[in-house]
Tab-separated table of C-alpha atoms and ligand atoms in Angstrom:
chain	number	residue	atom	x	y	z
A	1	UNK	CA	-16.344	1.732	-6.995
A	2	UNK	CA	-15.611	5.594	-6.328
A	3	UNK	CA	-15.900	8.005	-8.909
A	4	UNK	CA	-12.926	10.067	-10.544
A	5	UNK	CA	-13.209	13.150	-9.200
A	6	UNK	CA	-12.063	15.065	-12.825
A	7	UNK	CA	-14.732	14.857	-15.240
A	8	UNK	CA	-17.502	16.827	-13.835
A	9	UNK	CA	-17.937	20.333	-16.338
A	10	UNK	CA	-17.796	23.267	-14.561
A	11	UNK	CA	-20.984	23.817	-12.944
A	12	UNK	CA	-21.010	27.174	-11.050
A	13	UNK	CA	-20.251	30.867	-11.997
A	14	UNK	CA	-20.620	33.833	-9.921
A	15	UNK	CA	-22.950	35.483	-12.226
A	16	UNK	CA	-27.049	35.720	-11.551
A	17	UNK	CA	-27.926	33.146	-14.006
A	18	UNK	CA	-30.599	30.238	-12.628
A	19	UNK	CA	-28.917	26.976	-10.939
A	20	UNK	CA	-31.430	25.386	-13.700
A	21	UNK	CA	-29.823	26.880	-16.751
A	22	UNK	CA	-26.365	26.908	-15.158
A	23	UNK	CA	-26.968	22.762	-14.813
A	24	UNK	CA	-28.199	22.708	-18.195
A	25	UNK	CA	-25.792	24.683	-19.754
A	26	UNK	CA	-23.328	22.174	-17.589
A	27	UNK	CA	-24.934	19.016	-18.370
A	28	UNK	CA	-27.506	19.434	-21.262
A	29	UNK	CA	-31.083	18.959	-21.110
A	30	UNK	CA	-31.177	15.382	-20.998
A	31	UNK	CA	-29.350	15.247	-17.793
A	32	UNK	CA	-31.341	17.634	-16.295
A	33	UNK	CA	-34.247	15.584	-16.902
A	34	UNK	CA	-32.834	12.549	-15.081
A	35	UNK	CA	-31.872	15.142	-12.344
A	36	UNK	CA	-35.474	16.373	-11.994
A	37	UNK	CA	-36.586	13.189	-11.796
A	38	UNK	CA	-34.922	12.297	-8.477
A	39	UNK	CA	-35.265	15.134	-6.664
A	40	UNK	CA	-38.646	15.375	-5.954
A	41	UNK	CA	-40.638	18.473	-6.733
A	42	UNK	CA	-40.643	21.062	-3.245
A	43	UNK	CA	-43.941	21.754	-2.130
A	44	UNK	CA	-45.678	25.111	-2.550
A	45	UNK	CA	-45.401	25.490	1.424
A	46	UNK	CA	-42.440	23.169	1.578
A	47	UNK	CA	-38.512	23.964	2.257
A	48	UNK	CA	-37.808	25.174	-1.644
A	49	UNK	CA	-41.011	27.528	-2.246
A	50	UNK	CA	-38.984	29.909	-3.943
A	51	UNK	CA	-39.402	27.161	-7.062
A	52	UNK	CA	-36.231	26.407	-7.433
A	53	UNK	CA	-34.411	23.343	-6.105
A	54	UNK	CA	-30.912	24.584	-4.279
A	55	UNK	CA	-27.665	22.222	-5.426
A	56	UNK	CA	-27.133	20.684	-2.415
A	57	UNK	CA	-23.240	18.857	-1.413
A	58	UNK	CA	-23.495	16.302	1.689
A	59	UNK	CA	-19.538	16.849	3.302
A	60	UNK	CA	-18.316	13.683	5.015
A	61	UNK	CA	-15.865	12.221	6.986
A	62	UNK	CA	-15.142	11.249	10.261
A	63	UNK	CA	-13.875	13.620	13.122
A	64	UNK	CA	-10.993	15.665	12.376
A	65	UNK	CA	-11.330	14.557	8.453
A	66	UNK	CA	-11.108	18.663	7.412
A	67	UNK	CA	-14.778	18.647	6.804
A	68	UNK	CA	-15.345	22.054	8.326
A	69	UNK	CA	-11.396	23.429	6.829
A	70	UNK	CA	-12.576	22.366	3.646
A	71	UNK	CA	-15.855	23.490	3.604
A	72	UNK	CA	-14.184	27.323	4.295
A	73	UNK	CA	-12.474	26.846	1.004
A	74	UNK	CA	-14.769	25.387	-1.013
A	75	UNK	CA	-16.977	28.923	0.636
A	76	UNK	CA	-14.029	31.752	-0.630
A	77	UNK	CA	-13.644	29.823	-3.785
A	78	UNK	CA	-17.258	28.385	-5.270
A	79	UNK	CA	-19.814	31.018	-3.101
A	80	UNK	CA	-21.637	28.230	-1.547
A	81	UNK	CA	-23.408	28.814	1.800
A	82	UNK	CA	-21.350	26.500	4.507
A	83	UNK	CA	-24.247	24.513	7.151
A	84	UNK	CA	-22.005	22.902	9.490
A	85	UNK	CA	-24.539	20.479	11.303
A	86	UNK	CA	-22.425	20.198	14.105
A	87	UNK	CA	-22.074	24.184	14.363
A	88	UNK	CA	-26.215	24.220	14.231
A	89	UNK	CA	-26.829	22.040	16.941
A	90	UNK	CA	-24.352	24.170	19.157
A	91	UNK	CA	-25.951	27.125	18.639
A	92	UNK	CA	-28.865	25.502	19.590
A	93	UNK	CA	-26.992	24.548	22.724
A	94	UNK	CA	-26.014	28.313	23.494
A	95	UNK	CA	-29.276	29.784	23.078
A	96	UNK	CA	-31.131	27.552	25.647
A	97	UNK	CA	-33.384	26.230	23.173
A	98	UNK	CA	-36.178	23.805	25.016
A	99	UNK	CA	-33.408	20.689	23.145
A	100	UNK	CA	-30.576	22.474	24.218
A	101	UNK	CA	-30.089	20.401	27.527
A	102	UNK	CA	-29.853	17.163	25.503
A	103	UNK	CA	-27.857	18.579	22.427
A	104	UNK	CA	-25.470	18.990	24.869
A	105	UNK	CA	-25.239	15.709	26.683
A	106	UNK	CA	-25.583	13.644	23.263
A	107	UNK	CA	-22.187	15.695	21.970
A	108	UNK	CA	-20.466	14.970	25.415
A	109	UNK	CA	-21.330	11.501	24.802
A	110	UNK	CA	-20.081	11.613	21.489
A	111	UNK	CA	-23.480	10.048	20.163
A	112	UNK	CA	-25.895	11.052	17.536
A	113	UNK	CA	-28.929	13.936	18.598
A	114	UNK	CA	-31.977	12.697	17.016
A	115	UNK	CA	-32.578	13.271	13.191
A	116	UNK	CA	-35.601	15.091	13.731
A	117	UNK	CA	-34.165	17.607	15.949
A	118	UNK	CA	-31.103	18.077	13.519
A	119	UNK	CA	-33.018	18.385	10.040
A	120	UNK	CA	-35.567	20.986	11.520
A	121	UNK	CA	-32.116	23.136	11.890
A	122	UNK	CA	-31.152	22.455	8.599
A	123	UNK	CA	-34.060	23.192	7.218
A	124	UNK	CA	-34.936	26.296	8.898
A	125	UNK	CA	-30.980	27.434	7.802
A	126	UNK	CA	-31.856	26.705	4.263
A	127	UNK	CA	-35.301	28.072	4.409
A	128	UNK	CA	-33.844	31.472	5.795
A	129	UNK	CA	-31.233	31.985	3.146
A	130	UNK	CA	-31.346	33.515	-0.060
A	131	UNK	CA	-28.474	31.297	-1.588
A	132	UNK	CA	-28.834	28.477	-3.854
A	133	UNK	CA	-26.009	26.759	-3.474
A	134	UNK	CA	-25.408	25.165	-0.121
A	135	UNK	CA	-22.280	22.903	1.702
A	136	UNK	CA	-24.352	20.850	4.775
A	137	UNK	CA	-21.194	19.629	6.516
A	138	UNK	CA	-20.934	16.553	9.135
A	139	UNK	CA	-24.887	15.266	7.576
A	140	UNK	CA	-26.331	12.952	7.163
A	141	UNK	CA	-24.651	10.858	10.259
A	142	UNK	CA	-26.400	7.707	9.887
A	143	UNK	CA	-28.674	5.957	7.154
A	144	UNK	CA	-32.155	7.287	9.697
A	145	UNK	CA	-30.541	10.923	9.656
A	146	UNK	CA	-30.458	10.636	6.030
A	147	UNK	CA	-33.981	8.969	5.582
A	148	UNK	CA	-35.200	11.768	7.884
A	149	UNK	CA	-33.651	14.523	5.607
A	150	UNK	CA	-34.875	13.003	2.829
A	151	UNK	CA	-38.937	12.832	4.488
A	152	UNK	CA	-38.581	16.322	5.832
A	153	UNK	CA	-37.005	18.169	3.145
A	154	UNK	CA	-38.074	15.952	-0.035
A	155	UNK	CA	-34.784	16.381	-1.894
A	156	UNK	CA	-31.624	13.944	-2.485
A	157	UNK	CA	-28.234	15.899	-2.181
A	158	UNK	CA	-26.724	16.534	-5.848
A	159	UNK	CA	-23.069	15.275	-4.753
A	160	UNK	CA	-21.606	13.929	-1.591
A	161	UNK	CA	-17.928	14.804	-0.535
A	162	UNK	CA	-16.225	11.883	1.570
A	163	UNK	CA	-12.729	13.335	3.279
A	164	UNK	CA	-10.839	9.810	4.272
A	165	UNK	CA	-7.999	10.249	6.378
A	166	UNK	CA	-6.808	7.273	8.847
A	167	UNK	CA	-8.374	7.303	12.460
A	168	UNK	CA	-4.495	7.810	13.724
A	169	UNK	CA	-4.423	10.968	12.195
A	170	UNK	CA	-7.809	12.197	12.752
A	171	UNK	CA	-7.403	11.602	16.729
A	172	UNK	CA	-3.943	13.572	16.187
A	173	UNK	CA	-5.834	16.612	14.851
A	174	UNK	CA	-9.183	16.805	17.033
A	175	UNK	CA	-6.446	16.717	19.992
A	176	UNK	CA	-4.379	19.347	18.572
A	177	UNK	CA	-7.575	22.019	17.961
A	178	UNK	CA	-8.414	23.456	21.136
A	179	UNK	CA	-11.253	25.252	20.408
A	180	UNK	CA	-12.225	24.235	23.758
A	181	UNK	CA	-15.273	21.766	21.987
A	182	UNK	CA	-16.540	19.666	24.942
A	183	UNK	CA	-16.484	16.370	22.694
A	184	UNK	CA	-12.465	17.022	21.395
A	185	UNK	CA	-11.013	14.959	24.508
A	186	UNK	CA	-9.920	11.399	24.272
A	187	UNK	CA	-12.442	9.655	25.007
A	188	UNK	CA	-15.354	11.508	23.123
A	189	UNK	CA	-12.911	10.762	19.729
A	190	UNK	CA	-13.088	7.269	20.360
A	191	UNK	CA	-16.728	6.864	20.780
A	192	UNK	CA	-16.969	9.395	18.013
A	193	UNK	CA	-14.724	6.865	15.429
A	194	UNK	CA	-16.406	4.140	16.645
A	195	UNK	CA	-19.543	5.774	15.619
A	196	UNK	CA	-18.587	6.543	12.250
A	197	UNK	CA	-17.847	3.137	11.381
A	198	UNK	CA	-20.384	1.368	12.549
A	199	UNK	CA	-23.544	4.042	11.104
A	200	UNK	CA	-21.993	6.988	9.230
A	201	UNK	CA	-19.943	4.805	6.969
A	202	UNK	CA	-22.958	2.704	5.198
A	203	UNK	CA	-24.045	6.136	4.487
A	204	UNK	CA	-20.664	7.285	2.382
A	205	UNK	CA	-21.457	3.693	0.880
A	206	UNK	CA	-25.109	4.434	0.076
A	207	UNK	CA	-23.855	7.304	-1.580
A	208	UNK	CA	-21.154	5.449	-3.350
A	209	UNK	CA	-23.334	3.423	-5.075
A	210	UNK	CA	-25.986	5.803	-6.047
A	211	UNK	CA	-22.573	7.229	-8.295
A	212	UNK	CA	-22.399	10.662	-5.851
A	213	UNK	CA	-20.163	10.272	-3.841
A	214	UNK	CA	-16.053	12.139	-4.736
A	215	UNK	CA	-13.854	10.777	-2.655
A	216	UNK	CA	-11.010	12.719	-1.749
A	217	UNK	CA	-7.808	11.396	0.199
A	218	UNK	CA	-7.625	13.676	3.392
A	219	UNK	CA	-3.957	13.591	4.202
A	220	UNK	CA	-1.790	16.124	3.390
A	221	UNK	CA	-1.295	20.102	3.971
A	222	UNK	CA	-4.957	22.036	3.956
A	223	UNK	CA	-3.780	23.674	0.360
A	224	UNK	CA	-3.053	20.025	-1.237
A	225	UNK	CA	-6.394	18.322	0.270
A	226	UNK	CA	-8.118	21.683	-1.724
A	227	UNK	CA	-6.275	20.587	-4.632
A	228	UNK	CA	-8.180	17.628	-4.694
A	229	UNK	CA	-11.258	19.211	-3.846
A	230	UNK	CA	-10.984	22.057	-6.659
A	231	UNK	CA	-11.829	20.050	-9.749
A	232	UNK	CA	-15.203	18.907	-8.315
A	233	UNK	CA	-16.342	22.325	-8.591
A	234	UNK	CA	-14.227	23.626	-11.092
A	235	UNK	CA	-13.648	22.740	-14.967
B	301	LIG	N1	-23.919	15.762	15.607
B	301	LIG	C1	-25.092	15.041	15.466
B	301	LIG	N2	-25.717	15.037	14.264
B	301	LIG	C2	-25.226	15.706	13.191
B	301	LIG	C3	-24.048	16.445	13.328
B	301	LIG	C4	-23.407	16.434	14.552
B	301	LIG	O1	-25.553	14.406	16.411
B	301	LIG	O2	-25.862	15.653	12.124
B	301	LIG	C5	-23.262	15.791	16.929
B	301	LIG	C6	-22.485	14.513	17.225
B	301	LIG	O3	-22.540	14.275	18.608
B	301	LIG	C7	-21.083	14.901	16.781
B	301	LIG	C8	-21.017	16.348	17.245
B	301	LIG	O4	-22.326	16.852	16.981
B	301	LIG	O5	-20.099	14.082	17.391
B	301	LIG	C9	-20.000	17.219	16.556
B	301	LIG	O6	-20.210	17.208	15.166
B	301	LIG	P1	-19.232	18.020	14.179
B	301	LIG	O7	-19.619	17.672	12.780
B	301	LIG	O8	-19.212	19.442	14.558
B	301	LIG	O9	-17.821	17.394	14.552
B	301	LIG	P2	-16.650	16.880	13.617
B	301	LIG	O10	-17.038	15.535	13.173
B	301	LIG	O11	-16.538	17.850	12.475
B	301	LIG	O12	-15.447	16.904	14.479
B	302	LIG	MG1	-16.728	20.251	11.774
């Protein structure tokens, strides 16, 4: 069953209050309680040391979805911090990282880099920034890049945005791009669907069931998908 997308209270503003009284202004203390109960408690030396547990959205979907469009919107509108996963890892590519190498051939390939390698970027990206609201887009990939996340950074994500938009369509737009990404060529896509099937689909399901996941119909114009998005954030 997917949740409705319109009931959520608004949660953010732009002013300096905590993310802890903001959520319990949103939700009430009893909620909170249930929150604080699943995400478990950073370490002193850990990613959160700053005491405070960031409000964390997974973004979804499978190549060409509007993860990454979306994201930018959800960015000018809601002041989150955008962590494109896929935008990490080629950074790591371009500064000749000791992984870079490898980054590079798994993305050619259109397979997955391993989880380790991946979360250590996310984590250092959240670690370095001062914002406590954060968008990791095109993560967790596959049920062990989630397990890994979860190990490594000791939190569950808050909410989980799934973009669903028919492979057809999703082909159409990664062809159409040119942003000259070695992976947006024919043949990457398809290994790139297939993978998101068969491991980065149980994921949106695992999600689905644990009652976080919105999922938001991806077709359409860029301004009506962020009509859909608008009242996940917004009351
Ligand atoms: N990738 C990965 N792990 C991740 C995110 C990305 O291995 O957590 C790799 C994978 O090869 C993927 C590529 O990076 O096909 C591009 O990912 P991105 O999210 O940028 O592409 P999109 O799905 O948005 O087109
Ligand atoms: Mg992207």
């Amino acid at each position: 069953m997917w949740r409705r997308t319109t009931w959520l209270p608004p949660l953010f503003s732009s002013s300096k209050r905590s993310l802890v009284n903001q959520i319990q202004g949103a939700y009430g203390l009893r909620i909170w309680r249930t929150m604080s109960s699943e995400i478990q408690k950073p370490e002193e030396d850990g990613t959160f040391p700053r005491g405070i547990t960031p409000f964390i959205t997974f973004v979804l979907g499978g190549p060409g979805s509007g993860k990454g469009t979306q994201c930018a919107r959800i960015v000018e509108n809601f002041g989150f911090t955008h962590l494109s996963a896929g935008d990490l890892l080629r950074q790591e590519i371009s500064s000749n990282s000791e992984n870079g190498a490898m980054i590079l051939n798994t993305i050619k390939d259109g397979k997955i880099v391993p989880s380790e390698v991946t979360v250590k970027l996310i984590q250092k990206a959240i670690e370095s920034s001062e914002s406590h609201k954060f968008l990791i887009d095109g993560f967790p990939r596959t049920e062990e890049n989630r397990l890994t996340y979860e190990r490594i950074i000791g939190a569950e994500p808050n909410i989980v945005l799934f973009f669903d938009c028919p492979p057809e369509e999703m082909v159409k737009r990664v062809l159409n791009r040119r942003q000259g990404r070695v992976d947006d060529n024919a043949n990457t896509v398809k290994e790139r669907l297939k993978i998101f099937r068969a491991l980065s689909l149980p994921v949106v399901n695992y999600y689905a069931k644990k009652g976080k996941l919105y999922k938001i119909d991806g077709t359409g114009t860029e301004d009506e998908i962020f009509e859909r998005v608008r009242p996940i954030f917004a009351a």
